[in-house]
Coordinates of C-alpha atoms in Angstrom, one line a residue:
Chain N
M1 CA 294.7 20.7 69.6
A2 CA 291.6 20.8 71.8
E3 CA 290.6 17.7 73.6
S4 CA 287.6 16.2 71.7
N5 CA 285.3 13.3 71.5
T6 CA 282.4 12.4 69.3
E7 CA 279.9 14.1 71.5
Q8 CA 281.8 17.3 71.5
I9 CA 282.2 17.1 67.7
E10 CA 278.5 16.4 67.3
Q11 CA 277.6 19.4 69.5
V12 CA 280.0 21.8 67.6
I13 CA 278.6 20.7 64.3
T14 CA 275.0 20.9 65.4
D15 CA 275.6 24.4 66.8
A16 CA 277.2 25.5 63.6
L17 CA 274.3 24.2 61.5
V18 CA 271.8 25.9 63.7
T19 CA 273.7 29.1 63.3
F20 CA 273.6 28.6 59.5
G21 CA 269.8 28.5 59.8
A22 CA 269.0 24.8 60.0
E23 CA 266.1 23.6 62.2
E24 CA 267.7 22.0 65.3
S25 CA 265.0 19.3 65.3
A26 CA 265.9 18.3 61.8
I27 CA 269.6 17.8 62.5
T28 CA 270.2 14.0 63.0
R29 CA 273.1 11.8 62.0
D30 CA 271.3 10.7 58.9
A31 CA 270.1 14.1 57.8
E32 CA 271.5 15.1 54.5
L33 CA 273.2 18.5 54.4
E34 CA 271.4 19.4 51.2
A35 CA 268.1 18.7 52.9
L36 CA 269.2 21.1 55.7
D37 CA 269.8 23.7 53.0
V38 CA 273.5 23.6 53.8
D39 CA 275.5 24.8 50.7
S40 CA 279.1 25.3 49.8
L41 CA 279.5 28.6 51.7
D42 CA 278.1 26.9 54.8
L43 CA 280.6 24.1 54.4
A44 CA 283.5 26.5 54.0
E45 CA 282.4 28.2 57.3
L46 CA 282.0 24.8 59.0
S47 CA 285.5 23.9 57.9
Q48 CA 286.8 27.1 59.6
I49 CA 284.9 26.3 62.8
I50 CA 286.2 22.7 62.9
E51 CA 289.8 23.9 62.3
E52 CA 289.4 26.5 65.1
R53 CA 287.9 24.0 67.6
F54 CA 289.6 20.7 66.8
G55 CA 292.7 21.7 64.8
V56 CA 291.5 19.6 61.9
E57 CA 292.1 21.1 58.5
L58 CA 289.5 19.8 56.0
T59 CA 290.4 20.0 52.3
S60 CA 287.9 20.8 49.6
S61 CA 288.0 17.1 48.6
D62 CA 287.3 16.1 52.2
V63 CA 284.3 18.4 52.3
A64 CA 283.0 17.1 48.9
E65 CA 282.7 13.7 50.5
I66 CA 280.4 14.9 53.3
K67 CA 276.8 14.2 52.5
T68 CA 275.2 13.7 55.9
V69 CA 275.6 15.2 59.3
G70 CA 277.0 11.8 60.4
D71 CA 279.6 11.9 57.6
A72 CA 280.9 15.2 59.0
I73 CA 281.0 14.0 62.6
D74 CA 282.8 10.8 61.6
L75 CA 285.3 12.5 59.4
V76 CA 286.3 15.0 62.2
A77 CA 286.3 12.2 64.8
A78 CA 288.6 10.1 62.6
R79 CA 291.0 13.0 62.1
T80 CA 291.2 13.8 65.8
Q81 CA 292.1 10.2 66.8
Chain C
M1 CA 262.5 54.2 21.8
N2 CA 260.2 52.5 24.3
E3 CA 258.4 54.6 26.9
V4 CA 259.3 53.9 30.5
V5 CA 256.7 53.9 33.2
V6 CA 256.8 53.5 37.0
T7 CA 254.3 50.9 38.3
G8 CA 255.5 50.1 41.8
L9 CA 257.3 51.9 44.6
G10 CA 258.9 50.7 47.8
A11 CA 261.1 52.3 50.5
V12 CA 262.7 51.7 53.9
T13 CA 263.8 55.0 55.4
P14 CA 264.3 56.7 58.8
L15 CA 260.7 57.8 58.5
G16 CA 259.6 54.2 58.6
L17 CA 258.8 51.1 56.5
G18 CA 257.1 51.8 53.2
A19 CA 256.9 54.4 50.6
A20 CA 253.7 55.9 52.1
A21 CA 255.4 56.5 55.4
L22 CA 258.1 58.4 53.6
H23 CA 255.7 60.8 51.9
E24 CA 253.1 61.1 54.6
R25 CA 255.4 61.7 57.5
W26 CA 257.7 64.0 55.6
A27 CA 254.8 66.0 54.4
A28 CA 253.5 66.2 58.0
G29 CA 256.8 67.7 59.1
V30 CA 258.2 64.6 60.9
C31 CA 262.0 64.4 60.9
G32 CA 263.5 60.9 61.1
I33 CA 266.8 62.0 62.3
E34 CA 267.7 61.2 65.9
D35 CA 271.0 61.9 67.7
G36 CA 272.5 63.2 64.5
E37 CA 271.7 60.1 62.3
G38 CA 268.9 58.8 60.2
R39 CA 268.5 55.2 61.3
C40 CA 265.8 52.8 60.0
D41 CA 264.5 52.0 63.4
E42 CA 261.3 50.4 62.2
F43 CA 263.3 47.9 60.2
Q44 CA 264.1 44.6 62.0
A45 CA 265.7 41.9 59.9
T46 CA 264.0 39.2 61.8
D47 CA 260.6 40.5 60.7
H48 CA 261.5 39.9 57.1
F49 CA 264.1 37.1 56.8
S50 CA 264.8 33.6 58.0
V51 CA 268.0 33.1 59.9
K52 CA 269.7 31.9 56.7
E53 CA 268.4 34.8 54.6
A54 CA 269.5 37.3 57.2
R55 CA 273.0 36.0 57.6
R56 CA 273.4 35.8 53.8
A57 CA 272.8 39.5 53.3
D58 CA 274.6 42.6 54.6
R59 CA 272.2 45.2 56.0
F60 CA 272.5 47.2 52.8
S61 CA 271.1 44.2 50.8
Q62 CA 268.4 43.5 53.4
L63 CA 267.1 47.0 53.2
V64 CA 266.7 46.9 49.4
L65 CA 265.2 43.4 49.6
V66 CA 262.4 44.8 51.7
A67 CA 262.0 47.9 49.6
S68 CA 261.9 45.8 46.4
A69 CA 259.3 43.4 47.8
E70 CA 257.1 46.3 48.5
A71 CA 257.6 47.7 45.0
L72 CA 256.8 44.4 43.3
A73 CA 253.6 44.0 45.3
D74 CA 252.7 47.7 44.6
A75 CA 253.2 46.9 40.9
G76 CA 250.7 44.1 41.2
W77 CA 253.4 41.4 40.7
V78 CA 251.8 39.3 43.4
D79 CA 251.1 36.0 41.5
G80 CA 254.5 35.6 39.9
L81 CA 256.3 37.8 37.3
P82 CA 254.2 39.3 34.5
Y83 CA 256.9 38.8 31.9
D84 CA 259.5 36.2 30.9
P85 CA 262.0 36.4 33.8
R86 CA 264.8 36.8 31.2
R87 CA 263.2 40.1 30.3
I88 CA 263.3 41.5 33.8
G89 CA 266.4 43.1 35.4
A90 CA 267.6 44.4 38.7
I91 CA 269.8 47.5 38.8
I92 CA 270.6 48.7 42.3
G93 CA 272.9 51.6 43.3
T94 CA 275.0 51.9 46.4
G95 CA 277.7 54.3 47.6
I96 CA 279.8 51.9 49.5
G97 CA 278.3 48.4 49.7
G98 CA 278.6 46.1 52.6
I99 CA 280.8 48.2 54.8
G100 CA 279.4 46.7 58.0
T101 CA 280.6 43.3 56.7
I102 CA 284.0 44.8 55.7
E103 CA 284.5 46.2 59.2
A104 CA 283.5 43.0 61.0
N105 CA 285.8 40.9 58.9
D106 CA 288.6 43.3 59.2
Q107 CA 288.3 43.1 63.0
M108 CA 288.5 39.3 62.8
L109 CA 291.5 39.6 60.5
I110 CA 293.3 41.8 63.0
E111 CA 292.4 39.9 66.1
H112 CA 292.4 36.3 64.9
G113 CA 294.3 36.2 61.6
P114 CA 293.3 35.5 58.0
K115 CA 291.8 32.1 58.6
R116 CA 288.9 33.6 60.6
V117 CA 287.8 35.9 57.8
S118 CA 284.3 34.6 56.8
P119 CA 283.6 32.8 53.5
L120 CA 280.5 35.1 53.5
A121 CA 282.7 38.3 53.5
V122 CA 283.0 38.6 49.7
P123 CA 279.3 37.8 48.8
L124 CA 278.1 40.2 51.5
M125 CA 280.4 43.1 51.0
M126 CA 280.5 43.4 47.2
G127 CA 278.8 46.5 45.9
N128 CA 276.6 44.4 43.5
A129 CA 275.2 42.3 46.4
G130 CA 272.0 44.3 46.6
A131 CA 271.3 43.8 42.9
A132 CA 272.2 40.1 43.2
A133 CA 269.9 39.7 46.2
V134 CA 266.9 41.2 44.4
S135 CA 267.6 39.2 41.3
M136 CA 267.8 35.9 43.2
R137 CA 264.8 36.6 45.5
H138 CA 262.4 37.3 42.7
G139 CA 264.0 35.1 40.0
L140 CA 264.9 38.0 37.7
K141 CA 267.0 36.7 34.9
G142 CA 267.5 39.9 32.8
P143 CA 270.3 42.3 33.2
S144 CA 271.3 42.9 36.8
Y145 CA 274.2 44.8 38.3
G146 CA 275.2 47.3 40.9
V147 CA 275.8 51.0 40.2
V148 CA 278.5 52.8 42.2
S149 CA 278.7 56.6 42.0
A150 CA 278.6 57.7 45.7
C151 CA 275.6 59.9 46.4
A152 CA 274.4 59.8 42.8
A153 CA 274.2 56.0 42.6
G154 CA 270.4 55.6 43.1
T155 CA 269.7 58.1 40.4
H156 CA 272.2 56.6 38.0
A157 CA 270.7 53.1 38.7
I158 CA 267.2 54.4 37.7
G159 CA 268.6 56.2 34.6
S160 CA 270.5 53.1 33.6
A161 CA 267.4 51.0 34.0
M162 CA 265.4 53.5 32.0
R163 CA 267.9 53.1 29.1
A164 CA 267.8 49.3 29.3
I165 CA 264.0 49.4 28.8
Q166 CA 264.1 52.2 26.2
Y167 CA 266.6 50.2 24.2
G168 CA 264.8 46.9 24.6
D169 CA 267.3 45.1 26.7
A170 CA 264.6 44.5 29.2
T171 CA 260.8 44.8 29.5
A172 CA 261.0 45.7 33.1
V173 CA 263.7 46.5 35.7
V174 CA 263.6 46.7 39.4
A175 CA 265.7 49.8 40.0
G176 CA 266.8 51.5 43.2
G177 CA 269.4 52.3 45.6
T178 CA 270.5 51.2 49.1
E179 CA 272.9 52.1 51.8
A180 CA 273.7 50.9 55.4
A181 CA 276.8 52.9 56.3
L182 CA 276.1 53.9 59.9
T183 CA 279.2 52.2 61.0
P184 CA 282.3 53.4 63.0
L185 CA 284.7 53.5 60.0
S186 CA 282.2 55.2 57.7
R187 CA 281.4 57.8 60.4
A188 CA 285.0 58.5 61.1
A189 CA 285.8 58.7 57.4
F190 CA 283.1 61.2 56.6
V191 CA 284.1 63.3 59.6
A192 CA 287.7 63.2 58.4
V193 CA 286.7 64.6 55.0
D194 CA 284.7 67.3 56.9
A195 CA 281.4 66.4 55.3
L196 CA 279.3 65.5 58.3
S197 CA 277.3 68.0 60.3
P198 CA 278.9 68.7 63.7
S199 CA 275.6 69.9 65.0
G200 CA 273.8 66.7 63.8
I201 CA 271.1 68.9 62.2
S202 CA 270.1 68.6 58.6
R203 CA 268.9 72.0 57.4
P204 CA 269.5 72.4 53.7
F205 CA 269.7 76.0 52.4
D206 CA 269.6 77.5 55.9
V207 CA 272.4 79.9 56.6
R208 CA 273.5 77.8 59.7
R209 CA 273.8 74.5 57.7
D210 CA 277.1 72.8 58.6
G211 CA 277.3 69.5 56.8
F212 CA 275.1 66.5 56.0
V213 CA 273.6 64.1 58.5
M214 CA 274.1 60.5 57.5
G215 CA 271.2 58.2 57.1
E216 CA 270.5 54.6 55.9
G217 CA 267.8 53.1 53.9
A218 CA 266.7 51.9 50.5
A219 CA 264.1 52.4 47.8
A220 CA 263.1 50.5 44.7
L221 CA 261.0 51.3 41.7
V222 CA 259.4 48.9 39.3
L223 CA 260.0 50.3 35.8
E224 CA 258.3 48.8 32.8
N225 CA 258.0 49.3 29.1
G226 CA 255.0 51.6 29.0
A227 CA 253.2 49.9 26.1
V228 CA 253.6 46.5 27.6
A229 CA 252.6 47.6 31.0
R230 CA 249.4 49.2 29.7
A231 CA 248.6 46.1 27.8
R232 CA 248.7 44.0 31.0
G233 CA 246.4 46.6 32.6
A234 CA 249.1 47.9 35.0
R235 CA 248.4 51.0 37.1
I236 CA 250.8 53.7 35.9
L237 CA 252.1 55.8 38.7
A238 CA 254.5 58.0 36.7
V239 CA 256.3 58.2 33.4
L240 CA 260.1 58.4 33.5
R241 CA 260.5 61.2 31.0
G242 CA 264.2 62.0 31.0
Y243 CA 267.6 61.3 32.4
G244 CA 270.7 63.4 32.3
A245 CA 274.2 62.4 33.6
T246 CA 277.3 64.5 33.5
S247 CA 280.6 64.9 35.4
D248 CA 282.4 67.8 36.9
A249 CA 285.9 66.6 36.1
F250 CA 286.9 69.2 38.8
H251 CA 287.5 67.8 42.3
I252 CA 287.0 64.5 44.1
T253 CA 284.8 65.9 46.8
A254 CA 283.7 69.4 45.8
P255 CA 281.6 70.8 43.0
P256 CA 282.7 73.9 41.1
A257 CA 281.1 77.0 42.6
D258 CA 279.1 77.6 39.4
G259 CA 277.6 74.1 39.5
E260 CA 278.3 73.8 35.8
G261 CA 278.2 70.0 35.7
A262 CA 275.0 69.9 37.7
A263 CA 273.4 72.4 35.5
A264 CA 274.3 70.5 32.4
A265 CA 272.8 67.3 33.8
I266 CA 269.5 69.2 34.5
V267 CA 269.5 70.6 31.0
R268 CA 270.2 67.2 29.5
A269 CA 267.4 65.6 31.6
L270 CA 264.9 68.2 30.3
E271 CA 266.1 67.8 26.7
D272 CA 265.8 64.0 27.0
A273 CA 262.3 64.4 28.4
D274 CA 261.5 66.9 25.6
V275 CA 260.1 69.4 28.1
E276 CA 260.9 73.1 28.8
A277 CA 262.3 74.4 32.0
S278 CA 258.9 76.2 32.5
D279 CA 257.2 72.8 32.5
V280 CA 258.9 71.8 35.8
V281 CA 256.5 72.2 38.7
Y282 CA 258.7 70.8 41.4
V283 CA 262.4 70.2 42.1
N284 CA 263.5 67.5 44.5
A285 CA 266.9 69.0 45.3
H286 CA 270.1 67.1 46.2
G287 CA 270.1 69.6 49.1
T288 CA 272.6 68.0 51.4
S289 CA 272.9 70.8 54.0
T290 CA 276.6 71.3 53.2
Q291 CA 277.6 74.9 52.6
I292 CA 279.1 74.1 49.2
N293 CA 276.5 71.8 47.8
D294 CA 273.5 73.9 48.5
R295 CA 275.2 77.0 47.1
A296 CA 276.4 75.3 43.9
E297 CA 273.0 73.5 43.4
T298 CA 271.2 76.9 43.7
V299 CA 273.5 78.4 41.0
A300 CA 273.0 75.3 38.9
L301 CA 269.3 75.5 39.1
K302 CA 269.4 79.2 38.0
T303 CA 271.7 78.3 35.1
A304 CA 269.6 75.4 34.0
L305 CA 266.1 76.7 34.6
G306 CA 266.7 80.4 33.9
E307 CA 264.0 82.7 35.2
H308 CA 261.8 79.8 36.1
A309 CA 264.2 78.8 38.9
A310 CA 262.8 81.6 41.0
K311 CA 259.2 80.4 40.5
V312 CA 259.5 76.6 41.0
P313 CA 259.1 75.1 44.5
I314 CA 262.2 73.2 45.6
S315 CA 262.6 70.9 48.6
S316 CA 265.1 68.6 50.1
T317 CA 264.2 65.1 51.3
K318 CA 267.5 65.1 53.3
S319 CA 266.0 67.6 55.7
A320 CA 263.7 64.8 56.9
I321 CA 265.8 61.7 56.7
G322 CA 269.4 62.8 56.3
H323 CA 271.7 61.8 53.4
L324 CA 271.2 58.2 52.4
L325 CA 274.3 58.3 50.1
G326 CA 273.8 55.7 47.4
A327 CA 270.2 55.2 48.3
A328 CA 269.4 58.9 48.3
G329 CA 268.5 59.3 44.6
A330 CA 266.1 56.3 44.6
V331 CA 264.4 57.4 47.8
E332 CA 264.1 60.9 46.4
A333 CA 262.6 59.6 43.1
V334 CA 260.0 57.7 45.1
A335 CA 259.3 60.8 47.3
T336 CA 259.0 63.0 44.1
I337 CA 256.5 60.7 42.5
L338 CA 254.4 60.5 45.6
A339 CA 254.5 64.2 46.1
L340 CA 253.4 64.8 42.5
R341 CA 250.6 62.2 42.8
A342 CA 249.3 63.6 46.1
R343 CA 249.7 67.2 44.7
L344 CA 251.4 68.0 48.0
L345 CA 255.0 69.2 48.1
P346 CA 256.8 68.2 51.4
P347 CA 258.9 70.9 52.9
T348 CA 262.6 71.6 53.6
L349 CA 262.5 71.0 57.3
G350 CA 264.8 73.0 59.5
L351 CA 265.0 75.9 57.1
E352 CA 264.4 78.8 59.5
Q353 CA 267.1 81.3 58.7
P354 CA 267.5 81.7 55.0
D355 CA 270.9 82.2 53.5
P356 CA 270.8 85.6 51.8
E357 CA 272.8 84.1 49.0
L358 CA 270.3 81.3 48.4
D359 CA 267.2 83.1 47.2
L360 CA 265.0 80.4 45.6
D361 CA 261.8 79.0 46.9
Y362 CA 262.9 76.0 49.1
V363 CA 259.4 75.4 50.6
P364 CA 260.6 76.0 54.2
Q365 CA 259.1 74.0 57.1
V366 CA 255.6 73.5 55.9
A367 CA 254.2 71.3 53.1
R368 CA 252.6 73.1 50.2
P369 CA 249.7 72.0 48.0
L370 CA 250.8 71.7 44.3
E371 CA 248.3 73.6 42.3
L372 CA 248.2 72.8 38.6
A373 CA 246.4 74.8 35.9
Q374 CA 244.1 72.9 33.6
N375 CA 246.1 70.7 31.3
Q376 CA 249.3 71.5 33.2
R377 CA 251.4 68.4 33.6
A378 CA 252.9 67.2 37.0
I379 CA 256.5 67.3 35.9
A380 CA 259.4 67.3 38.3
I381 CA 263.1 66.8 38.4
S382 CA 265.1 65.0 41.0
N383 CA 268.8 65.9 41.4
S384 CA 271.7 63.8 42.7
F385 CA 275.3 64.7 42.9
G386 CA 278.1 62.5 44.2
F387 CA 281.7 62.6 45.4
G388 CA 283.7 62.1 42.3
G389 CA 281.9 64.9 40.5
H390 CA 279.0 62.6 39.3
N391 CA 275.8 64.4 38.5
A392 CA 272.6 62.6 37.6
V393 CA 269.1 64.0 37.2
L394 CA 265.7 62.4 36.5
C395 CA 262.7 64.1 34.9
L396 CA 259.5 62.5 36.1
E397 CA 255.8 63.0 35.2
A398 CA 253.2 61.7 37.5
T399 CA 250.0 60.4 35.9

């Protein structure tokens, strides 16, 4: 498992969302994924990236709980503790 | 049955962006083939799509999205759709589908394992992705699907759309074809089957022809129920008069020498159009620049058109852009309509040394004015034949 901290997680998730087409300036902890036009296919891709980088496997029910960027960061941070 | 008219055209080809570029540059003798391939160099995804849109569509879908946007605008569909969206379909042919996506994901699979294959792989590579993209982009909720019949797919798509309108399943259909197969696997595979030109020169009907040159691109046509289109004051570019489709049931990659299936498709298209062979003023040939196609197609034209075959001008769009596989039939339908409307028949480029066995009028090298007698109609056929023995022919009349 890669060494990780919240900042790293935030950066990886932000980079992924930008790759998916979200505006970087709109990506904040409180931003809702739906408002960033992030859909189920993006979330599947995000899960792959998170597993690759942090060794954290997110199930579909985990992903279903993620509403905001902060939710995603916190979930991954909690799993990497 | 309902009459079917063409009200809008769009194309992205190696001759440039737009249907007009296709006709005008081809007629001027410009060849879009460079280094043995017909690439759409004028097409840049970032000019047309957001980051999200671009990564959600394989290049083959991107090309037809741009062509269909042009076609809808050309049809005057600028302030929304003219009919109930549930009455408008999208039928788009392709030979292969998203092969670039397949290759990229296969590479990931081999190098990094199954967990790295993208969730976007399936939605991008599937052969119906082009039709789905057009439907979603424009909110078309009528019948939409992909048509897969190798190098006849674009023509089959238009024929299927014609039937949907004739039968009343749709009031309008955005029909077309698209292909983006200039990829390592695709090149190697076509070389392996000995179809590609080693010289990289597309010269249909020339004695030196040595295979087809692969190209990429897309075209789309807005087809509408004629009575309904006229009622909305649409500009009618052409009438889709007839469609014929047959199969060789002979060999997976070769037509029979007598071109029987191809001839039958031509005859069927003329019957369906209720016109005589002698009414045909132009033939847009399949004309691939392979030894076997150009010979069999010539025989088929003689069989189907009889004595008129020797009188009618014939030219091959593939001489100017290469073979666009599943997009070819749609691109060539667009080229045919524009040629008829301009009364200018673009030439078979590269045809310098005629094959003694191929003795029809292939309009070599230089465009020719189309001269019509008074009351003579501007009727043409456009031929497409695909691996698998699929033959499809359209009969079009420009207005």
